[in-house]
CSV table of C-alpha atoms in Angstrom, one decimal:
chain,number,residue,atom,x,y,z
F,1,MET,CA,-33.9,-1.0,80.0
F,2,PRO,CA,-31.7,-0.5,76.9
F,3,SER,CA,-32.9,-2.2,73.7
F,4,SER,CA,-30.8,-5.0,72.5
F,5,ALA,CA,-29.3,-4.6,69.0
F,6,PRO,CA,-30.5,-7.1,66.4
F,7,PRO,CA,-28.1,-10.0,65.8
F,8,THR,CA,-25.6,-9.5,63.0
F,9,ARG,CA,-26.3,-11.7,60.0
F,10,LEU,CA,-23.3,-13.2,58.3
F,11,ARG,CA,-23.6,-13.1,54.5
F,12,ALA,CA,-22.2,-16.1,52.7
F,13,VAL,CA,-19.9,-15.1,49.9
F,14,ARG,CA,-21.2,-16.7,46.7
F,15,PRO,CA,-18.5,-18.4,44.5
F,16,THR,CA,-17.8,-16.5,41.3
F,17,TRP,CA,-18.8,-19.4,39.1
F,18,LEU,CA,-22.4,-19.3,40.5
F,19,SER,CA,-23.0,-16.1,38.6
F,20,PRO,CA,-25.4,-17.1,35.7
F,21,LYS,CA,-23.1,-15.5,33.1
F,22,VAL,CA,-19.9,-17.1,34.4
F,23,LEU,CA,-21.7,-20.4,34.9
F,24,ARG,CA,-22.9,-20.4,31.3
F,25,THR,CA,-19.4,-19.6,30.0
F,26,GLU,CA,-17.8,-22.3,32.2
F,27,VAL,CA,-20.3,-25.0,31.2
F,28,LEU,CA,-20.0,-24.3,27.5
F,29,ALA,CA,-16.2,-24.1,27.6
F,30,GLY,CA,-16.1,-27.4,29.4
F,31,LEU,CA,-18.2,-29.0,26.7
F,32,VAL,CA,-16.1,-27.6,23.9
F,33,VAL,CA,-12.9,-28.9,25.5
F,34,ALA,CA,-14.4,-32.3,26.2
F,35,LEU,CA,-15.3,-32.6,22.5
F,36,ALA,CA,-11.8,-31.6,21.4
F,37,LEU,CA,-10.2,-34.0,24.0
F,38,ILE,CA,-11.8,-37.2,22.7
F,39,PRO,CA,-9.9,-37.5,19.4
F,40,GLU,CA,-6.7,-36.2,21.0
F,41,ALA,CA,-6.8,-38.7,23.9
F,42,ILE,CA,-7.4,-41.5,21.4
F,43,SER,CA,-4.4,-40.3,19.3
F,44,PHE,CA,-2.2,-40.2,22.3
F,45,SER,CA,-3.3,-43.7,23.2
F,46,ILE,CA,-2.1,-44.8,19.8
F,47,ILE,CA,1.3,-43.2,20.4
F,48,ALA,CA,1.6,-45.0,23.7
F,49,ASP,CA,0.4,-48.2,22.0
F,50,VAL,CA,-2.5,-48.7,24.5
F,51,ASP,CA,-6.3,-49.2,24.1
F,52,PRO,CA,-8.1,-45.8,23.4
F,53,ALA,CA,-10.0,-46.3,26.7
F,54,VAL,CA,-6.7,-45.9,28.6
F,55,GLY,CA,-6.1,-42.4,27.2
F,56,LEU,CA,-9.8,-41.4,27.6
F,57,PHE,CA,-9.8,-42.6,31.3
F,58,ALA,CA,-6.6,-40.7,31.9
F,59,SER,CA,-8.1,-37.5,30.5
F,60,PHE,CA,-11.2,-37.9,32.6
F,61,THR,CA,-9.4,-38.5,35.9
F,62,MET,CA,-6.6,-35.9,35.3
F,63,ALA,CA,-9.1,-33.1,34.5
F,64,VAL,CA,-11.5,-33.9,37.4
F,65,THR,CA,-8.7,-34.4,40.0
F,66,ILE,CA,-6.6,-31.3,39.0
F,67,ALA,CA,-9.8,-29.1,39.0
F,68,ILE,CA,-9.9,-29.9,42.8
F,69,VAL,CA,-6.2,-30.0,43.8
F,70,GLY,CA,-4.5,-27.9,41.2
F,71,GLY,CA,-3.1,-24.4,41.6
F,72,ARG,CA,-4.1,-22.9,38.3
F,73,PRO,CA,-7.9,-22.4,37.8
F,74,ALA,CA,-9.1,-23.0,34.2
F,75,MET,CA,-6.0,-24.9,33.1
F,76,ILE,CA,-6.8,-28.3,31.5
F,77,SER,CA,-4.8,-31.4,32.4
F,78,ALA,CA,-5.3,-34.7,30.5
F,79,ALA,CA,-3.4,-37.4,28.6
F,80,THR,CA,-0.8,-35.7,26.5
F,81,GLY,CA,1.6,-36.5,23.6
F,82,ALA,CA,4.7,-35.6,25.6
F,83,ILE,CA,3.8,-38.2,28.4
F,84,ALA,CA,2.8,-40.8,25.8
F,85,LEU,CA,6.2,-40.5,24.0
F,86,VAL,CA,8.0,-40.9,27.4
F,87,ILE,CA,6.2,-44.0,28.5
F,88,ALA,CA,5.5,-45.7,25.2
F,89,PRO,CA,8.8,-47.8,25.2
F,90,LEU,CA,8.0,-49.1,28.7
F,91,ASN,CA,4.6,-50.3,27.5
F,92,ARG,CA,6.0,-52.0,24.4
F,93,GLU,CA,8.8,-53.8,26.3
F,94,HIS,CA,7.0,-54.7,29.6
F,95,GLY,CA,3.2,-54.2,29.1
F,96,LEU,CA,0.4,-52.0,30.5
F,97,GLY,CA,0.8,-53.0,34.1
F,98,TYR,CA,4.3,-51.6,34.2
F,99,LEU,CA,3.2,-48.4,32.4
F,100,ILE,CA,0.5,-47.8,35.1
F,101,ALA,CA,3.0,-48.5,37.9
F,102,ALA,CA,5.3,-45.9,36.3
F,103,VAL,CA,2.5,-43.4,36.2
F,104,ILE,CA,1.8,-43.9,40.0
F,105,LEU,CA,5.5,-43.6,40.8
F,106,GLY,CA,5.8,-40.6,38.6
F,107,GLY,CA,3.0,-38.9,40.5
F,108,ALA,CA,4.8,-39.6,43.8
F,109,VAL,CA,8.0,-38.0,42.4
F,110,GLN,CA,6.0,-35.0,41.3
F,111,ILE,CA,4.6,-34.5,44.8
F,112,VAL,CA,8.1,-34.7,46.3
F,113,LEU,CA,9.5,-32.3,43.7
F,114,GLY,CA,6.6,-29.9,44.3
F,115,ALA,CA,7.1,-30.0,48.1
F,116,LEU,CA,10.8,-29.3,47.5
F,117,GLY,CA,9.9,-26.1,45.7
F,118,VAL,CA,10.8,-27.0,42.1
F,119,ALA,CA,8.2,-24.5,40.9
F,120,LYS,CA,10.6,-21.7,42.0
F,121,LEU,CA,12.9,-22.6,39.1
F,122,MET,CA,10.3,-21.0,36.8
F,123,ARG,CA,11.8,-17.6,37.6
F,124,PHE,CA,14.9,-18.6,35.6
F,125,VAL,CA,13.0,-19.0,32.4
F,126,PRO,CA,13.6,-15.8,30.4
F,127,ARG,CA,10.8,-14.0,28.4
F,128,SER,CA,12.5,-14.9,25.0
F,129,VAL,CA,12.2,-18.6,26.0
F,130,MET,CA,8.6,-18.1,26.9
F,131,VAL,CA,7.8,-16.5,23.6
F,132,GLY,CA,9.7,-19.3,21.8
F,133,PHE,CA,7.7,-21.8,23.8
F,134,VAL,CA,4.4,-20.2,22.8
F,135,ASN,CA,5.3,-20.0,19.1
F,136,ALA,CA,6.6,-23.6,19.1
F,137,LEU,CA,3.4,-24.7,20.7
F,138,ALA,CA,1.3,-23.0,18.0
F,139,ILE,CA,3.4,-24.7,15.3
F,140,LEU,CA,3.1,-28.1,16.9
F,141,ILE,CA,-0.7,-27.7,17.3
F,142,PHE,CA,-0.9,-26.9,13.6
F,143,MET,CA,1.5,-29.7,12.5
F,144,ALA,CA,-0.6,-32.2,14.5
F,145,GLN,CA,-3.6,-31.3,12.2
F,146,VAL,CA,-1.7,-31.8,8.9
F,147,PRO,CA,-2.2,-35.6,8.8
F,148,GLU,CA,-5.9,-35.0,9.1
F,149,MET,CA,-5.7,-32.9,5.9
F,150,HIS,CA,-3.6,-35.4,3.9
F,151,ASP,CA,-5.0,-38.1,1.7
F,152,VAL,CA,-8.6,-37.4,2.7
F,153,PRO,CA,-11.9,-36.9,0.7
F,154,TRP,CA,-12.2,-33.5,-1.0
F,155,ALA,CA,-15.2,-32.6,1.1
F,156,VAL,CA,-12.9,-32.3,4.2
F,157,TYR,CA,-11.3,-29.1,2.8
F,158,PRO,CA,-14.5,-27.0,2.4
F,159,LEU,CA,-15.7,-28.3,5.8
F,160,ILE,CA,-12.5,-27.0,7.5
F,161,ALA,CA,-12.8,-23.7,5.6
F,162,GLY,CA,-16.4,-23.4,6.7
F,163,GLY,CA,-15.5,-24.2,10.3
F,164,LEU,CA,-12.8,-21.5,10.3
F,165,ALA,CA,-15.2,-19.0,8.8
F,166,LEU,CA,-17.9,-19.8,11.4
F,167,MET,CA,-15.4,-19.3,14.3
F,168,VAL,CA,-14.3,-15.9,12.8
F,169,LEU,CA,-17.7,-14.6,12.0
F,170,PHE,CA,-20.0,-16.0,14.7
F,171,PRO,CA,-18.5,-13.9,17.6
F,172,LYS,CA,-19.6,-10.8,15.6
F,173,VAL,CA,-23.2,-12.0,15.9
F,174,SER,CA,-23.2,-13.4,19.4
F,175,LYS,CA,-20.7,-14.4,22.1
F,176,VAL,CA,-23.3,-16.2,24.3
F,177,VAL,CA,-22.2,-19.6,22.9
F,178,PRO,CA,-18.5,-20.4,22.2
F,179,ALA,CA,-17.9,-20.2,18.4
F,180,PRO,CA,-16.1,-23.6,18.4
F,181,LEU,CA,-19.2,-25.3,19.8
F,182,VAL,CA,-21.4,-23.7,17.1
F,183,SER,CA,-18.9,-24.7,14.4
F,184,ILE,CA,-18.7,-28.4,15.6
F,185,THR,CA,-22.5,-28.6,15.9
F,186,ILE,CA,-23.3,-27.1,12.4
F,187,LEU,CA,-20.6,-29.2,10.6
F,188,THR,CA,-21.8,-32.4,12.3
F,189,VAL,CA,-25.4,-31.7,11.3
F,190,ILE,CA,-24.4,-30.9,7.7
F,191,THR,CA,-22.3,-34.1,7.3
F,192,VAL,CA,-24.9,-36.4,8.9
F,193,ALA,CA,-27.9,-34.9,7.1
F,194,ALA,CA,-26.2,-34.8,3.7
F,195,GLY,CA,-24.6,-38.2,4.2
F,196,ILE,CA,-21.1,-36.8,3.4
F,197,ALA,CA,-18.5,-39.5,3.8
F,198,VAL,CA,-15.6,-37.9,5.7
F,199,PRO,CA,-13.3,-39.2,8.6
F,200,THR,CA,-15.1,-39.0,11.9
F,201,VAL,CA,-14.2,-39.3,15.6
F,202,GLY,CA,-15.5,-42.8,15.6
F,203,ASP,CA,-12.8,-43.8,13.0
F,204,LYS,CA,-10.1,-43.0,15.6
F,205,GLY,CA,-11.1,-45.8,17.9
F,206,GLU,CA,-13.9,-47.3,19.9
F,207,LEU,CA,-15.2,-45.2,22.8
F,208,PRO,CA,-15.5,-46.7,26.2
F,209,SER,CA,-19.1,-47.8,27.3
F,210,ALA,CA,-18.5,-47.8,31.1
F,211,LEU,CA,-16.8,-45.8,33.8
F,212,PRO,CA,-13.2,-46.7,34.9
F,213,VAL,CA,-12.9,-49.0,37.9
F,214,PRO,CA,-10.0,-48.4,40.5
F,215,GLY,CA,-7.4,-51.2,41.0
F,216,LEU,CA,-3.7,-51.9,41.5
F,217,PRO,CA,-1.3,-52.3,38.6
F,218,ASP,CA,-0.7,-55.9,37.6
F,219,VAL,CA,3.0,-56.1,38.4
F,220,PRO,CA,5.1,-57.9,40.9
F,221,PHE,CA,5.9,-55.6,43.8
F,222,THR,CA,9.6,-56.1,43.8
F,223,PHE,CA,12.8,-54.1,43.6
F,224,GLU,CA,13.3,-55.4,40.1
F,225,THR,CA,10.0,-53.8,39.1
F,226,LEU,CA,11.1,-50.5,40.7
F,227,LYS,CA,14.4,-50.6,38.7
F,228,ILE,CA,12.4,-51.0,35.5
F,229,ILE,CA,9.9,-48.3,36.0
F,230,ALA,CA,12.0,-45.7,37.9
F,231,PRO,CA,13.7,-44.1,34.9
F,232,TYR,CA,10.4,-43.7,33.0
F,233,ALA,CA,8.7,-42.4,36.1
F,234,LEU,CA,11.4,-39.8,36.7
F,235,ALA,CA,11.3,-38.7,33.0
F,236,MET,CA,7.5,-38.5,33.1
F,237,ALA,CA,7.5,-36.5,36.3
F,238,LEU,CA,10.0,-33.9,34.9
F,239,VAL,CA,8.4,-33.5,31.5
F,240,GLY,CA,4.9,-33.3,33.0
F,241,LEU,CA,5.9,-30.7,35.6
F,242,MET,CA,7.8,-28.6,33.1
F,243,GLU,CA,4.9,-28.5,30.6
F,244,SER,CA,2.4,-27.9,33.4
F,245,LEU,CA,4.4,-25.0,35.0
F,246,MET,CA,5.0,-23.4,31.6
F,247,THR,CA,1.4,-23.6,30.8
F,248,ALA,CA,0.4,-22.2,34.2
F,249,LYS,CA,2.7,-19.2,33.6
F,250,LEU,CA,1.2,-18.7,30.1
F,251,VAL,CA,-2.4,-18.7,31.6
F,252,ASP,CA,-1.2,-16.3,34.3
F,253,ASP,CA,-0.1,-13.9,31.6
F,254,ILE,CA,-3.3,-14.2,29.6
F,255,THR,CA,-5.7,-13.8,32.6
F,256,ASP,CA,-3.5,-11.3,34.5
F,257,THR,CA,-3.8,-13.5,37.6
F,258,ARG,CA,-1.3,-15.4,39.7
F,259,SER,CA,-1.4,-19.1,40.3
F,260,ASN,CA,0.0,-21.2,43.1
F,261,LYS,CA,2.6,-23.2,41.2
F,262,THR,CA,3.8,-25.2,44.2
F,263,ARG,CA,0.2,-26.4,44.7
F,264,GLU,CA,0.0,-27.1,40.9
F,265,SER,CA,3.2,-29.2,41.1
F,266,ILE,CA,1.8,-31.3,44.0
F,267,GLY,CA,-1.6,-31.4,42.3
F,268,GLN,CA,-0.2,-32.9,39.1
F,269,GLY,CA,1.4,-35.6,41.2
F,270,VAL,CA,-1.9,-36.4,43.0
F,271,ALA,CA,-3.8,-36.4,39.7
F,272,ASN,CA,-1.3,-38.8,38.1
F,273,ILE,CA,-1.5,-41.2,41.1
F,274,VAL,CA,-5.4,-41.2,40.9
F,275,THR,CA,-5.1,-41.7,37.2
F,276,GLY,CA,-2.8,-44.7,37.6
F,277,PHE,CA,-5.1,-46.4,40.1
F,278,PHE,CA,-8.0,-45.9,37.6
F,279,GLY,CA,-5.9,-47.5,34.8
F,280,GLY,CA,-5.0,-44.3,32.9
F,281,MET,CA,-1.8,-43.5,31.1
F,282,GLY,CA,-1.0,-40.4,33.0
F,283,GLY,CA,-0.8,-36.8,31.8
F,284,CYS,CA,-0.1,-33.2,32.5
F,285,ALA,CA,-1.3,-29.8,31.4
F,286,MET,CA,-2.6,-29.7,27.8
F,287,ILE,CA,-1.6,-26.4,26.3
F,288,GLY,CA,-3.8,-26.6,23.2
F,289,GLN,CA,-7.0,-27.5,25.2
F,290,THR,CA,-6.1,-24.9,27.8
F,291,MET,CA,-6.0,-22.3,25.0
F,292,ILE,CA,-9.4,-23.4,23.8
F,293,ASN,CA,-10.7,-23.1,27.4
F,294,VAL,CA,-9.1,-19.8,28.4
F,295,LYS,CA,-8.4,-17.9,25.2
F,296,VAL,CA,-11.2,-19.0,22.8
F,297,SER,CA,-14.0,-19.8,25.2
F,298,GLY,CA,-13.2,-17.3,28.0
F,299,ALA,CA,-13.3,-19.7,31.0
F,300,ARG,CA,-11.6,-18.6,34.2
F,301,THR,CA,-12.6,-21.0,37.0
F,302,ARG,CA,-12.0,-24.6,38.1
F,303,LEU,CA,-15.5,-25.5,37.1
F,304,SER,CA,-14.7,-25.5,33.4
F,305,THR,CA,-11.8,-27.9,34.1
F,306,PHE,CA,-13.9,-30.2,36.2
F,307,LEU,CA,-16.7,-30.2,33.6
F,308,ALA,CA,-14.3,-30.9,30.7
F,309,GLY,CA,-13.5,-34.2,32.4
F,310,ALA,CA,-17.0,-35.0,33.5
F,311,PHE,CA,-18.5,-34.2,30.0
F,312,LEU,CA,-15.8,-36.3,28.4
F,313,MET,CA,-17.0,-39.4,30.2
F,314,VAL,CA,-20.7,-38.5,29.6
F,315,LEU,CA,-20.1,-38.0,25.9
F,316,CYS,CA,-18.2,-41.3,25.6
F,317,VAL,CA,-20.5,-43.5,27.8
F,318,VAL,CA,-24.0,-41.9,27.1
F,319,PHE,CA,-23.7,-40.2,23.8
F,320,GLY,CA,-21.0,-42.4,22.2
F,321,PRO,CA,-22.8,-43.0,18.9
F,322,VAL,CA,-23.5,-39.2,18.4
F,323,VAL,CA,-19.9,-38.2,19.3
F,324,SER,CA,-18.6,-40.8,16.9
F,325,ASP,CA,-20.4,-39.0,14.0
F,326,ILE,CA,-18.5,-35.7,14.6
F,327,PRO,CA,-16.4,-35.0,11.5
F,328,MET,CA,-12.7,-34.7,12.3
F,329,ALA,CA,-12.7,-31.7,10.0
F,330,ALA,CA,-14.7,-29.8,12.6
F,331,LEU,CA,-12.1,-30.5,15.3
F,332,VAL,CA,-9.2,-29.8,12.9
F,333,ALA,CA,-10.7,-26.3,12.2
F,334,VAL,CA,-10.9,-25.7,16.0
F,335,MET,CA,-7.3,-26.6,16.5
F,336,VAL,CA,-6.1,-24.6,13.5
F,337,MET,CA,-7.9,-21.6,15.0
F,338,VAL,CA,-6.2,-22.3,18.4
F,339,SER,CA,-2.8,-22.4,16.7
F,340,VAL,CA,-3.4,-19.1,15.0
F,341,ALA,CA,-4.6,-17.4,18.2
F,342,THR,CA,-1.8,-18.9,20.3
F,343,PHE,CA,1.1,-17.8,18.0
F,344,ASP,CA,2.7,-14.5,19.1
F,345,TRP,CA,2.6,-12.7,15.7
F,346,HIS,CA,4.0,-9.5,17.3
F,347,SER,CA,7.2,-11.3,18.1
F,348,ILE,CA,8.1,-11.9,14.4
F,349,ALA,CA,6.9,-8.5,13.1
F,350,PRO,CA,9.8,-6.7,11.2
F,351,LYS,CA,9.4,-3.7,13.5
F,352,THR,CA,9.9,-5.9,16.6
F,353,LEU,CA,12.8,-7.9,15.1
F,354,LYS,CA,14.6,-4.7,14.2
F,355,ARG,CA,14.5,-3.4,17.8
F,356,MET,CA,15.1,-6.7,19.5
F,357,PRO,CA,18.7,-7.6,20.6
F,358,ALA,CA,20.3,-10.3,18.5
F,359,GLY,CA,20.7,-12.5,21.6
F,360,GLU,CA,17.0,-12.4,22.4
F,361,ILE,CA,16.1,-13.4,18.8
F,362,THR,CA,18.6,-16.2,18.9
F,363,VAL,CA,17.2,-17.6,22.1
F,364,MET,CA,13.6,-17.5,20.7
F,365,VAL,CA,14.7,-19.2,17.5
F,366,VAL,CA,16.7,-21.9,19.3
F,367,THR,CA,13.7,-22.7,21.6
F,368,VAL,CA,11.3,-23.0,18.6
F,369,ALA,CA,13.8,-25.1,16.6
F,370,CYS,CA,14.4,-27.5,19.4
F,371,VAL,CA,10.7,-28.0,20.2
F,372,VAL,CA,9.7,-28.5,16.6
F,373,ALA,CA,12.6,-30.9,15.9
F,374,THR,CA,12.0,-33.0,19.0
F,375,HIS,CA,8.3,-32.5,19.5
F,376,ASN,CA,9.2,-32.1,23.1
F,377,LEU,CA,8.4,-28.7,24.8
F,378,ALA,CA,10.5,-29.6,27.8
F,379,ILE,CA,13.7,-30.1,25.8
F,380,GLY,CA,13.1,-26.8,24.0
F,381,VAL,CA,12.7,-24.9,27.2
F,382,VAL,CA,15.8,-26.4,28.8
F,383,VAL,CA,18.0,-25.7,25.7
F,384,GLY,CA,16.5,-22.2,25.3
F,385,SER,CA,17.2,-21.3,28.9
F,386,LEU,CA,20.8,-22.6,28.7
F,387,THR,CA,21.3,-20.6,25.5
F,388,ALA,CA,19.9,-17.5,27.3
F,389,MET,CA,22.3,-18.0,30.2
F,390,VAL,CA,25.3,-18.4,27.9
F,391,ILE,CA,24.4,-15.2,26.0
F,392,PHE,CA,23.8,-13.3,29.3
F,393,ALA,CA,27.1,-14.5,30.7
F,394,ARG,CA,28.9,-13.3,27.6
F,395,ARG,CA,27.2,-10.0,27.8
F,396,VAL,CA,27.9,-9.4,31.5
F,397,ALA,CA,31.5,-10.6,31.1
F,398,HIS,CA,32.3,-7.4,29.3
F,399,LEU,CA,31.0,-5.2,32.1
F,400,ALA,CA,33.9,-5.7,34.4
F,401,GLU,CA,36.5,-3.0,33.9
F,402,VAL,CA,40.0,-2.4,35.4
F,403,THR,CA,41.5,1.1,35.5
F,404,GLY,CA,45.0,1.8,37.0
F,405,VAL,CA,46.6,4.9,38.3
F,406,VAL,CA,50.2,5.3,39.6
F,407,ASP,CA,50.9,7.9,42.4
F,408,PRO,CA,52.9,10.9,41.1
F,409,ASP,CA,55.7,9.9,43.5
F,410,GLY,CA,55.7,6.4,42.0
F,411,LYS,CA,55.4,4.6,45.3
F,412,GLN,CA,51.9,3.1,44.9
F,413,ALA,CA,49.7,1.8,42.1
F,414,VAL,CA,45.9,1.9,42.6
F,415,TYR,CA,43.6,-0.3,40.4
F,416,ALA,CA,39.9,0.3,40.5
F,417,VAL,CA,37.8,-2.7,39.5
F,418,THR,CA,34.1,-2.1,38.5
F,419,GLY,CA,31.4,-4.5,37.6
F,420,GLU,CA,30.2,-8.0,38.4
F,421,LEU,CA,33.0,-10.5,39.0
F,422,PHE,CA,32.1,-14.1,38.2
F,423,PHE,CA,33.5,-17.0,36.1
F,424,ALA,CA,33.0,-15.3,32.7
F,425,SER,CA,34.2,-11.8,33.6
F,426,SER,CA,37.0,-12.7,36.0
F,427,ASN,CA,38.9,-15.0,33.6
F,428,ASP,CA,40.6,-12.0,31.9
F,429,LEU,CA,41.2,-10.2,35.2
F,430,VAL,CA,44.8,-11.5,35.7
F,431,TYR,CA,45.9,-9.9,32.4
F,432,ARG,CA,44.8,-6.4,33.3
F,433,PHE,CA,47.8,-5.6,35.6
F,434,ASP,CA,51.4,-4.5,34.9
F,435,TYR,CA,53.2,-6.9,37.3
F,436,LYS,CA,56.7,-6.1,36.2
F,437,ASN,CA,56.6,-2.3,36.0
F,438,ASP,CA,54.2,-1.5,38.9
F,439,PRO,CA,55.7,-0.1,42.2
F,440,ASP,CA,56.1,-2.4,45.2
F,441,ASP,CA,52.8,-1.3,46.8
F,442,VAL,CA,49.7,-2.2,44.8
F,443,VAL,CA,46.1,-1.4,45.9
F,444,ILE,CA,43.1,-3.1,44.2
F,445,ASP,CA,39.9,-1.1,45.0
F,446,LEU,CA,36.7,-3.2,44.7
F,447,SER,CA,34.3,-0.6,46.0
F,448,ASP,CA,32.3,-0.7,42.7
F,449,ALA,CA,32.6,-4.5,42.2
F,450,HIS,CA,30.9,-7.6,43.6
F,451,ILE,CA,32.4,-11.1,43.9
F,452,TRP,CA,29.9,-13.8,42.9
F,453,ASP,CA,31.8,-17.0,42.8
F,454,ALA,CA,35.0,-18.9,43.5
F,455,SER,CA,36.4,-18.2,40.1
F,456,SER,CA,36.7,-14.5,41.0
F,457,VAL,CA,38.4,-15.3,44.3
F,458,ALA,CA,40.9,-17.6,42.5
F,459,ALA,CA,41.6,-14.8,39.9
F,460,LEU,CA,42.3,-12.3,42.7
F,461,ASP,CA,44.6,-14.9,44.4
F,462,ALA,CA,46.4,-15.4,41.0
F,463,VAL,CA,47.0,-11.6,40.8
F,464,GLU,CA,48.5,-11.5,44.3
F,465,THR,CA,50.7,-14.5,43.4
F,466,LYS,CA,52.0,-12.9,40.2
F,467,TYR,CA,52.9,-9.7,42.1
F,468,ALA,CA,54.6,-11.8,44.8
F,469,VAL,CA,56.9,-13.3,42.2
F,470,TYR,CA,58.3,-9.7,41.8
F,471,GLY,CA,58.4,-9.1,45.5
F,472,LYS,CA,55.4,-6.8,45.5
F,473,LYS,CA,52.6,-6.5,48.0
F,474,VAL,CA,48.9,-6.4,47.1
F,475,THR,CA,46.2,-4.8,49.3
F,476,ILE,CA,42.5,-5.4,48.4
F,477,ILE,CA,40.1,-2.7,49.7
F,478,GLY,CA,36.5,-1.7,49.3
F,479,LEU,CA,34.9,-5.1,49.5
F,480,ASN,CA,31.2,-5.0,50.4
F,481,GLU,CA,30.1,-7.3,53.2
F,482,PRO,CA,29.0,-10.4,51.1
F,483,SER,CA,32.0,-10.1,48.9
F,484,ALA,CA,34.4,-9.7,51.9
F,485,LYS,CA,32.9,-12.8,53.6
F,486,PHE,CA,33.1,-14.8,50.4
F,487,HIS,CA,36.7,-13.7,49.7
F,488,GLY,CA,37.7,-14.3,53.3
F,489,ASN,CA,36.4,-17.9,53.3
F,490,LEU,CA,38.0,-18.9,50.0
F,491,SER,CA,41.1,-16.8,49.5
F,492,GLY,CA,44.2,-19.0,49.6
F,493,GLU,CA,42.1,-22.2,49.8
F,494,LEU,CA,41.5,-22.8,46.1
F,495,THR,CA,44.9,-24.0,44.9
F,496,SER,CA,47.1,-26.9,46.2
F,497,HIS,CA,50.4,-25.8,47.8
C-alpha cells in the first residue's frame, strides 16, 4: 500500500511591519510626527478661525483613515494650511456647521474625481515643476517657522541651535531612535528642569480632553445650503487632491516605489467624509510631516501613518499636560531641519544651472515664485505646468520644416514637410509656399510629418485654397494612418462657405 504524502502546510506571509526593526522605526516615526502635528494642527485651526480641537480631530481622523484606505504607504494626511485657507471664509460668513458640511461634500467630490481617473493627470506635470514644487515647499516650511523666532525670549535661539546640533550629530552615534524625538525630549527636559520661560505647545491653544464623537453637521439640508457650500467644497477637493498627488509622487521618488494614486484620490475623499462626520475641518497630505516620517525617520509602511493619528489623540487626551510643556523651539528646530533636507540643493548649484536649458530654469523659478507668493502649492503647480507647456510648444513649433523642389521640366513642384504639425507649428505653414510662381501641379509630401490637431488641417486647407486662386491643383501624399483619418474627417469642414 503506497504511503500517503504528509499534508502541505501553508506558511502565512508575515507583514513587513511586524519585523522588530521595522516595527520600532514605524512606531518611533509615528510618535515624532504626532508631536510635530499638534502645534501645526492648532495653527491651522487659528487660520480657519475654529477651535483648536477641530484641527486636532481632523488630523486624528485623516491620518487613521488614510492609513487604511489610502494608496501611498507612509504618507501623512492631516489638517493643512491650504485647506484651512480655502474654507476659512465659509466659516467666518456662515459658521462651523457649513464648514463641516463643505468638508463632507468635498470628500464626495474627491471620490468622484478619483473614480474618473483624475490621478492620471499627474503624468503632465514636468520634472522642472516637480523640482520647483519641492523647493517652494522647503521655503514655505522655513517661512512658517519665522514667526516662532520673532519677538521671543533670547533663550529660544540657543534652544533651536541646540536642537539642530542634536539632529545633525545624534545619527552619528545611533540611528535606533529618530534624532528629532531625541531632540524634542532633551530640550523639553532642559526647559522644564531649569525653569526656562519660553513659548510652549500649550501656549498655542487648549488641547482636547476627550475623543471626538460622530454626528451630522448642524445645517438645514436644503438646496440653498448646497449652493453656499458647493464652491468651497469643489475648491477644497481640487486643492487637496493636487497637494496629495504631488506629495505621493514625491514619496514615490524618495522610496523608489510606486503608489496607487487612484486609490489615494478616493481615499482622500473617504478620509474627508469621515473627518467631517467627526467634526473635523478636513485636510489632505501634509508634505512637511510626510518628510519627517519618510525622509528623517525612515518610515515606509501604513503603520507609521496610523500611529501618528493614534498617538496624536493619546498625547492630547492622556498626556496633555506633558505635551503642553514641550518648547516650541524644539519643534521649530525639527521643521527647519526638514526644510533643509527637503530643498533640492543640486537644482541651484552653478554647475547644474549652467547645463540646464533656460526654459527648464524658468519653469522652476515660476513655480517657486507662485507658491511662495500665494502660499498655495496647487496654484504654483498649475502655473508652472502651463508655463512648461507654452515653452514646450514654442520649442516644438520650430521643428516643422518645409523644403520645396521643382521638377527639371518645370511641370511639378514637390514640397516635403517634416516635423510635428499642431497649432503652434502650423500657423506659419501657409507662408512657406510660392503660390504665384509654382507650376500648376503641386505635391505636398507629409511622409515625415504628423498631424495633431484641427489647426494643422485648417492650415493645409488654406494652402490648397491659395493655390486654387491661381488655378493650381494640390495633392497631399504620405499621410500616416492617424493623420490621414484626422485630415479626411476635418478637411473642408473647418471654414464656412
